[in-house]
Short mmCIF file of C-alpha atoms in Angstrom, two decimals:
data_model
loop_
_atom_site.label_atom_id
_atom_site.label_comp_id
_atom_site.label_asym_id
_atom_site.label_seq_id
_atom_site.Cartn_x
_atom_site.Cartn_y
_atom_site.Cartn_z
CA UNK A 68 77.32 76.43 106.33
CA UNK A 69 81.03 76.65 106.43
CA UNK A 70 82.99 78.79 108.55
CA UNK A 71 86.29 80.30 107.88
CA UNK A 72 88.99 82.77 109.38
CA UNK A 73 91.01 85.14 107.47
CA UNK A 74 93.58 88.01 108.18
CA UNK A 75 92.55 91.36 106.90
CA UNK A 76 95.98 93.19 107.27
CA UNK A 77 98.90 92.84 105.75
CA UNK A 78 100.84 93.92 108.45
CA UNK A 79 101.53 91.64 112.09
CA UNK A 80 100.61 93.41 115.55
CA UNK A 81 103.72 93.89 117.94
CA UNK A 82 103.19 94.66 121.26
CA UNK A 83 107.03 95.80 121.64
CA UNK A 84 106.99 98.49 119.87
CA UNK A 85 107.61 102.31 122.06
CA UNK A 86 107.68 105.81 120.74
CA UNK A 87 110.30 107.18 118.89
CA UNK A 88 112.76 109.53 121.29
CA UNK A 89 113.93 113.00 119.46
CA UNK A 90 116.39 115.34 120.51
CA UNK A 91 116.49 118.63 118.98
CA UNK A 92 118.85 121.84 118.77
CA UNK A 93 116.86 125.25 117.48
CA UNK A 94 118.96 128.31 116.75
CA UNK A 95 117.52 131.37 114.80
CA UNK A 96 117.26 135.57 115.06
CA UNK A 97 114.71 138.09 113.70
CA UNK A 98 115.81 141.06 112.55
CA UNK A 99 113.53 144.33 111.59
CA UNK A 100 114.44 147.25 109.97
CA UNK A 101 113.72 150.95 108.34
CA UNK A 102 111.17 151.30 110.56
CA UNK A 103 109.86 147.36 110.70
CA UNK A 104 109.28 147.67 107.13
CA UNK A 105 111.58 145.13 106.49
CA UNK A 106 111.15 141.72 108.71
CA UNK A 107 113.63 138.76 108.71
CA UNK A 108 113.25 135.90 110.57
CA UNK A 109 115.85 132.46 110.40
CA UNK A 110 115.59 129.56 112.23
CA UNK A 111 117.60 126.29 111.97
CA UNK A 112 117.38 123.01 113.73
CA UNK A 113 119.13 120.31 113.88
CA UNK A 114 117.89 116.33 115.33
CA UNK A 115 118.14 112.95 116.31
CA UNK A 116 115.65 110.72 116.40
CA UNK A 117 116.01 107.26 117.92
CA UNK A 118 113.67 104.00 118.16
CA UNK A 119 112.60 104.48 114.85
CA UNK A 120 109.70 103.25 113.56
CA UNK A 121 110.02 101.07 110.12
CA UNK A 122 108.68 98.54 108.40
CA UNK A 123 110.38 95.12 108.52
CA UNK A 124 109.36 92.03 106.33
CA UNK A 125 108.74 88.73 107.72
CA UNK A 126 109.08 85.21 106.13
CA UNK A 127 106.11 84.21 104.02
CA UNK A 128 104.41 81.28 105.60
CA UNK A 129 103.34 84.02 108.46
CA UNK A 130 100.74 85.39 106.12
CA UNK A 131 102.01 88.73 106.75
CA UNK A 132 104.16 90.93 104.30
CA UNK A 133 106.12 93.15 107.27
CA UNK A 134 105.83 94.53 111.02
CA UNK A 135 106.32 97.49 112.25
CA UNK A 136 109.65 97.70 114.82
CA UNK A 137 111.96 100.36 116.17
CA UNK A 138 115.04 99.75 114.43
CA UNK A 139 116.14 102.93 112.94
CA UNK A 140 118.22 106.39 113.93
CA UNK A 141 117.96 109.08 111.91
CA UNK A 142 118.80 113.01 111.96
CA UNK A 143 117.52 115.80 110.56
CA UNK A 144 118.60 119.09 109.90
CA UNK A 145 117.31 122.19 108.15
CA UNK A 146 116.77 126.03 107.44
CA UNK A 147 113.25 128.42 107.80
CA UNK A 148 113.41 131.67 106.52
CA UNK A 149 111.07 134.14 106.60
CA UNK A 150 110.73 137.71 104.96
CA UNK A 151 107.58 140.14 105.47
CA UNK A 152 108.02 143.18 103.33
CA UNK A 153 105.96 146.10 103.58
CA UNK A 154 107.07 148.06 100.15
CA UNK A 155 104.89 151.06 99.43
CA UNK A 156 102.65 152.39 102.40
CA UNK A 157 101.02 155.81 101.16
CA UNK A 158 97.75 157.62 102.21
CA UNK A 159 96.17 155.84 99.16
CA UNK A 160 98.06 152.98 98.28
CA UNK A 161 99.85 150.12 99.97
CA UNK A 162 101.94 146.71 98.80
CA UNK A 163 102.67 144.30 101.09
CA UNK A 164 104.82 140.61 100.50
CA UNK A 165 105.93 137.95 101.89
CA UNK A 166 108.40 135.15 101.38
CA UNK A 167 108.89 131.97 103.05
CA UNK A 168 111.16 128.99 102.18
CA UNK A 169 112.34 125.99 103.84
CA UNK A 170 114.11 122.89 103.10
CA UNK A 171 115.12 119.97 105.15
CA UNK A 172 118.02 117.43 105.05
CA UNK A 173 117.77 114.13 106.89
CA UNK A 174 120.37 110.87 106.65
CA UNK A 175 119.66 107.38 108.10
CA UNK A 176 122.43 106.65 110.72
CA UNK A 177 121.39 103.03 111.75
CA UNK A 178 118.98 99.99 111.18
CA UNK A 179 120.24 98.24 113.90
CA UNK A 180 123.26 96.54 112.43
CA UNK A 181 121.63 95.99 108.95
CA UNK A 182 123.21 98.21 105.97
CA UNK A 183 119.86 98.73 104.31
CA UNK A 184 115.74 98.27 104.50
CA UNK A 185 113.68 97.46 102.01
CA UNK A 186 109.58 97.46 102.02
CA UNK A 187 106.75 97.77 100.34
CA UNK A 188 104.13 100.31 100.79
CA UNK A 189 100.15 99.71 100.39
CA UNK A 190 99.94 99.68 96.69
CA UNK A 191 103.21 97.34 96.37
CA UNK A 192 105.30 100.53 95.00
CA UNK A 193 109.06 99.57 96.96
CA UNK A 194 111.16 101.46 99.34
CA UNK A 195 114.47 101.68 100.19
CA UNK A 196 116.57 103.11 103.94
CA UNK A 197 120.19 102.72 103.82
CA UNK A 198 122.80 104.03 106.55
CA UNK A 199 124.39 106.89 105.04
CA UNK A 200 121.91 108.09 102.81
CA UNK A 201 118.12 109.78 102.87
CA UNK A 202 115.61 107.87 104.77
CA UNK A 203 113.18 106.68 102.33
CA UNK A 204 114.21 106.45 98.48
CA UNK A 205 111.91 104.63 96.11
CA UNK A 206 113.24 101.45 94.99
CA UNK A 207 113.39 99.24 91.69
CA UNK A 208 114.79 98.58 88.82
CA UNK A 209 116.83 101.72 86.41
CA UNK A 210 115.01 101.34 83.02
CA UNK A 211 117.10 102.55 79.75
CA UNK A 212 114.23 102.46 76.96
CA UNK A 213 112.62 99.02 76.07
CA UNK A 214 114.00 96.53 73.39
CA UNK A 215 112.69 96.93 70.07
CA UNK A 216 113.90 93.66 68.46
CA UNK A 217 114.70 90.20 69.29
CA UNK A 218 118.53 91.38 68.35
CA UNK A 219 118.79 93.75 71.13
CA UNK A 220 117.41 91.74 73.85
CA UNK A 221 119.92 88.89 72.58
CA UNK A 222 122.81 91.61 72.93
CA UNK A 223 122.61 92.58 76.27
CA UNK A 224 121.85 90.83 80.06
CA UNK A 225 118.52 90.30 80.36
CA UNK A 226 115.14 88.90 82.46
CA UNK A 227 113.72 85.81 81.38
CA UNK A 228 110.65 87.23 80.48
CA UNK A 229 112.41 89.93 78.08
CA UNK A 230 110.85 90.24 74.83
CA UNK A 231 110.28 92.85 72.20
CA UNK A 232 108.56 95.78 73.63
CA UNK A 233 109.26 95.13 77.17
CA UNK A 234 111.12 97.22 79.23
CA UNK A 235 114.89 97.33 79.27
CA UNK A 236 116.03 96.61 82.84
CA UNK A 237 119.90 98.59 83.19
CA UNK A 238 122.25 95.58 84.73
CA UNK A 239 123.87 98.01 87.34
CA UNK A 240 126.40 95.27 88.86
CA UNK A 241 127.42 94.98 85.60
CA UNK A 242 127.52 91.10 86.49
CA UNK A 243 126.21 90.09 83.18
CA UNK A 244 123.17 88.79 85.00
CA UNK A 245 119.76 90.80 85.46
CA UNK A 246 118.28 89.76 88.90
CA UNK A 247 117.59 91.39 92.29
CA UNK A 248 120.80 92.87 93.12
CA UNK A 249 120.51 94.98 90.24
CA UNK A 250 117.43 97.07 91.95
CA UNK A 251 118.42 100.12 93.36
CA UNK A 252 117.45 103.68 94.21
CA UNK A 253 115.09 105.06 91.57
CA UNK A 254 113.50 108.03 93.19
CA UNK A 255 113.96 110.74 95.84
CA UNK A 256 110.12 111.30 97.39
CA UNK A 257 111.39 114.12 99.55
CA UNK A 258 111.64 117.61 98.13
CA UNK A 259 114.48 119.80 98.46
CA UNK A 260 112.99 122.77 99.70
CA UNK A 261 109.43 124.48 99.48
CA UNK A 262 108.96 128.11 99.07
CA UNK A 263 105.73 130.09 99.30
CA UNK A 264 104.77 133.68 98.41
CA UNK A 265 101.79 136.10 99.87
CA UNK A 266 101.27 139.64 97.75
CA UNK A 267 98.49 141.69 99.16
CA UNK A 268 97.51 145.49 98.25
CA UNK A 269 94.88 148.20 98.69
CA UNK A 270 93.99 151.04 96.72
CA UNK A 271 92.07 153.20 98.25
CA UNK A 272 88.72 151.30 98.66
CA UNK A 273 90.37 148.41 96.51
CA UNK A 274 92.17 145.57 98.17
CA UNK A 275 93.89 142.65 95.90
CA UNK A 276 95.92 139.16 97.65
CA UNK A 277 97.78 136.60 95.58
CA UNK A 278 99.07 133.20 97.62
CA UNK A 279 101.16 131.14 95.48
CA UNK A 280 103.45 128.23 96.80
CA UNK A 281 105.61 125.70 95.25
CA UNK A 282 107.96 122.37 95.81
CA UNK A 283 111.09 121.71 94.36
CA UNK A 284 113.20 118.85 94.23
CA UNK A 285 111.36 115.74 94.52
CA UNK A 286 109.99 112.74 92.86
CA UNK A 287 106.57 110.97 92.19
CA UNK A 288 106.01 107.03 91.46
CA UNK A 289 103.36 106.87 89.39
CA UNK A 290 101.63 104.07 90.61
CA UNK A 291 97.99 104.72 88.86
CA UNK A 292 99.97 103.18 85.71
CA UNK A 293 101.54 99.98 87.06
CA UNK A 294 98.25 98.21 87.43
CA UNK A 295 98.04 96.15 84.40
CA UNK A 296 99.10 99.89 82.49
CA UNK A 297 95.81 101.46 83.61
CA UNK A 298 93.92 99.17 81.16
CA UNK A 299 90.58 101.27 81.92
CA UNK A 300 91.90 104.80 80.80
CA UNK A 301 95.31 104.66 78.85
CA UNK A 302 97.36 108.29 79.46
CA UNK A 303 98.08 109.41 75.51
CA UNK A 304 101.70 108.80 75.60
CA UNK A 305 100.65 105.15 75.03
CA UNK A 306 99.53 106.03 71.76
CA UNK A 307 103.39 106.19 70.88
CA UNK A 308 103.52 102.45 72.37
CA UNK A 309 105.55 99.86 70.83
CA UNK A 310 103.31 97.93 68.12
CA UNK A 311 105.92 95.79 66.29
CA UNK A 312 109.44 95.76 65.33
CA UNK A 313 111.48 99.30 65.06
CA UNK A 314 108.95 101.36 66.71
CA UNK A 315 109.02 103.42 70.21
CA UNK A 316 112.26 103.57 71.85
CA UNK A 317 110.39 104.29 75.26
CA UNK A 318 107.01 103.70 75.88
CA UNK A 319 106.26 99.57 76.02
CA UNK A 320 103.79 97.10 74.52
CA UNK A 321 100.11 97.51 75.54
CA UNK A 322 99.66 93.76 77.04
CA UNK A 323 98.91 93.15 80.64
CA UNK A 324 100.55 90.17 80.79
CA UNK A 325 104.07 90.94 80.50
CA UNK A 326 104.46 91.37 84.31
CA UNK A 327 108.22 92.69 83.31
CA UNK A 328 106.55 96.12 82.70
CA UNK A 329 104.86 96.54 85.83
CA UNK A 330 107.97 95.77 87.99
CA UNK A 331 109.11 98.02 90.28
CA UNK A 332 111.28 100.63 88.10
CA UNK A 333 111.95 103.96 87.41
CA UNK A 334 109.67 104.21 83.81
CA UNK A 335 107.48 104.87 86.67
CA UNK A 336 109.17 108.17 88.49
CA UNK A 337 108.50 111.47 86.96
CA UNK A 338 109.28 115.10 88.17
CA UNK A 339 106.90 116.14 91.61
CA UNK A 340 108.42 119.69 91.67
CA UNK A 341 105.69 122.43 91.19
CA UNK A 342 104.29 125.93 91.46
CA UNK A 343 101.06 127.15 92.22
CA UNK A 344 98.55 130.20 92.13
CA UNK A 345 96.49 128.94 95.36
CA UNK A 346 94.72 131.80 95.40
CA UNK A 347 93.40 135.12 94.21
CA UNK A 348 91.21 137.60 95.69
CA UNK A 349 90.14 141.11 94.66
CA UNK A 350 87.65 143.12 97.20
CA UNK A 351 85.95 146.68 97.36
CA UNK A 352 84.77 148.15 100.30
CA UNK A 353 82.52 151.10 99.72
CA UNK A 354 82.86 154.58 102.19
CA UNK A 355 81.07 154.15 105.59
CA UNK A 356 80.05 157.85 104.80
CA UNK A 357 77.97 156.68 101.35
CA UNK A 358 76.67 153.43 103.27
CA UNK A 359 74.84 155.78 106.23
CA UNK A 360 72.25 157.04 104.05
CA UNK A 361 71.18 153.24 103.44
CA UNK A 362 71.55 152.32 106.71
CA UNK A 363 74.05 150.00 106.52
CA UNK A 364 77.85 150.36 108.67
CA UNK A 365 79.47 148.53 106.02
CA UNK A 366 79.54 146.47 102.78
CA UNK A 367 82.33 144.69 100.73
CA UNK A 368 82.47 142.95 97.24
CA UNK A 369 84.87 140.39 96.56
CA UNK A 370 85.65 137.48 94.18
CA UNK A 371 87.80 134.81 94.78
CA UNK A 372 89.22 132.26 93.04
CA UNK A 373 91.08 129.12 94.43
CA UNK A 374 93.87 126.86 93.08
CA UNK A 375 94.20 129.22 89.47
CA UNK A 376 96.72 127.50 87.78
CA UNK A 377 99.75 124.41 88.14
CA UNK A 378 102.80 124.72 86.61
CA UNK A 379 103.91 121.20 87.11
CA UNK A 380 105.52 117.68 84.95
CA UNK A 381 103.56 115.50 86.67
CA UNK A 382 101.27 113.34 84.35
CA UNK A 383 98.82 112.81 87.14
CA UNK A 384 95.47 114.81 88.74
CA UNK A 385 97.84 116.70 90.56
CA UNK A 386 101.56 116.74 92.04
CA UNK A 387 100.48 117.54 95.60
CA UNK A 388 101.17 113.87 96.76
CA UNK A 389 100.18 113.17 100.66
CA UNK A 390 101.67 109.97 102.52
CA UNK A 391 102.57 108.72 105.94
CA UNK A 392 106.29 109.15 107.38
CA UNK A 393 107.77 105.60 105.57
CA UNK A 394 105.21 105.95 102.47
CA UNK A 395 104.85 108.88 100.79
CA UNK A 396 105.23 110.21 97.30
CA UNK A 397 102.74 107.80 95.32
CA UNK A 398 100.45 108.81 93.36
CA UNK A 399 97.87 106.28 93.47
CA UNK A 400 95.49 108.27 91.13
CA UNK A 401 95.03 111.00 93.61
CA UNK A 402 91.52 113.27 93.35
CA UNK A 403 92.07 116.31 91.28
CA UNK A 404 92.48 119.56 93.00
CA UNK A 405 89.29 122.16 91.63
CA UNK A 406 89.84 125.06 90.61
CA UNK A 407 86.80 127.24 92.83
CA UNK A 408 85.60 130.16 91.81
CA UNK A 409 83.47 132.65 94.40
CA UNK A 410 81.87 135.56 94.74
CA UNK A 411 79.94 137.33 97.54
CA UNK A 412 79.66 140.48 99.73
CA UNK A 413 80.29 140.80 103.38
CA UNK A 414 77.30 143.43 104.59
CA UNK A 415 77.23 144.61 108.01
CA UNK A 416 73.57 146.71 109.48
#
């Protein structure tokens, strides 16, 4: 029998680490009018936080990849607004809305002394925090097509490892070299604003709701393809793969072994920004008068129908992407949303 030890994490404890500190301004006003028909409501806010919590790497022979350390100041600022509309209110009819949108802007101030941060999340996609600029930006190398001859990956600065049907990698210091310093921001994981919308009616008996929402300005790394290209269940863009001199000027060889196409780059970041249907529901609720004769004080059909329809670019399940604070934005092959369908009746004796 032979015993071992082994680390399970790839990140090392540290017991110095305290909670972040934020200071924050709020400012806003409501406003109602034509009888509360029409309801504003703005708020803005604006915040530092301090002791910020990141991600530092540590030298190899530790067996660790990072730490986590307060090291960072960052601010935020942003805008709510809110709109409740009440449009049409008869004795038979009624239309309501509602309108909501906010967006928030935040810029790294300091890493304590260092200009820049760079780590890697769970599924080894890359992040970058520089002072001046958003917090977290996905990280890697700017792709331009892939090389579709010998000749063109003799023409230009290359890896090592270039060949026909790899991936071009963009030489940004225009150095003449193709190496680390030529990784840089690929990706913006943050959205610039989200929006949502509420419609509800009634007619009579008759009462109808529509919830949609939707994100706009974002990105998505999509990380489901970087594992050896998802050998398991190809997307069908690969059928327009390279497959020998002159073809594809963007999608790359089908072989898991050129490691140059799984790098960290942006063939990988695609559009996050969607809209949604999230939900639908029509109801009837039947006269109390009618219902006494049954013996019943009240009864309502409905049916219902969740998550109707995506508008979306994202070439994944879905482009609702979750995340922690310093990690978010992947797609690591995330669970489709369903699309539920219900129907039912509310009785009352």
């Amino acid at each position: 029998l032979i015993s071992g030890l082994a680390k399970t994490s790839e990140t090392k404890g540290n017991n110095r680490i305290t909670w972040e500190q934020t200071y924050e301004y709020n400012a806003g006003f409501d406003l109602s009018i034509l009888n509360n028909r029409i309801n504003l409501t703005v708020d803005g806010y604006y915040s530092i936080t301090k002791q910020l919590l990141f991600k530092q790497p540590v030298l190899s022979f530790t067996g660790f990849n990072n730490y986590w350390n307060n090291i960072g100041r960052i601010r935020n600022s942003g805008i709510e607004v809110e709109l409740n509309t009440h449009n049409i209110r008869t004795k038979n009819f009624e239309w309501e809305s509602s309108f909501n949108i906010s967006s928030n802007f935040n810029k790294l101030l300091e890493l304590s002394g260092e200009e820049r941060l760079i780590s890697t999340g769970e599924r080894n996609e890359t992040y970058l925090a520089q002072v001046g600029k958003r917090a977290i930006s996905f990280f890697g190398y700017k792709t331009d097509g892939i090389y579709k001859s010998q000749e063109e990956v003799d023409a230009v600065p290359h890896l090592a490892s270039a060949v026909p049907g790899s991936l071009r990698i963009v030489d940004i210091n225009d150095d003449g070299v193709i190496n680390d310093k030529d990784r840089t921001m690929i990706g913006n994981p943050t959205p610039d604003f989200t929006y949502g919308l509420t419609i509800s009616a009634g007619y009579k008996g008759f009462d109808f709701s529509m919830d949609m929402m939707g994100v706009y300005g974002n990105e998505i790394y999509r990380n489901w393809e970087s594992d050896e290209f998802s050998q398991n269940n190809y997307s069908l863009r690969r059928m327009n793969r390279w497959n020998g001199e002159g073809t594809s000027n963007w999608e790359p060889i089908l072989d898991p072994s050129r490691s140059i196409n799984r790098q960290n780059s942006s063939y990988f970041i695609e559009d996050g920004s969607f809209f949604r249907i999230r939900n639908i529901e029509l109801g009837y609720t039947f006269n109390p008068g009618l219902l006494k004769k049954i013996y019943l004080k009240s009864l309502r059909l409905y049916a219902n129908v969740q998550n109707l329809k995506t508008w979306s670019k994202c070439s994944g399940y879905t482009p609702e992407i979750g995340g922690s604070a310093t990690s978010f934005g992947v797609d690591n092959g995330t669970y489709p949303m369903p699309t539920v369908y219900t129907f039912g009746l509310n009785l009352t004796f």
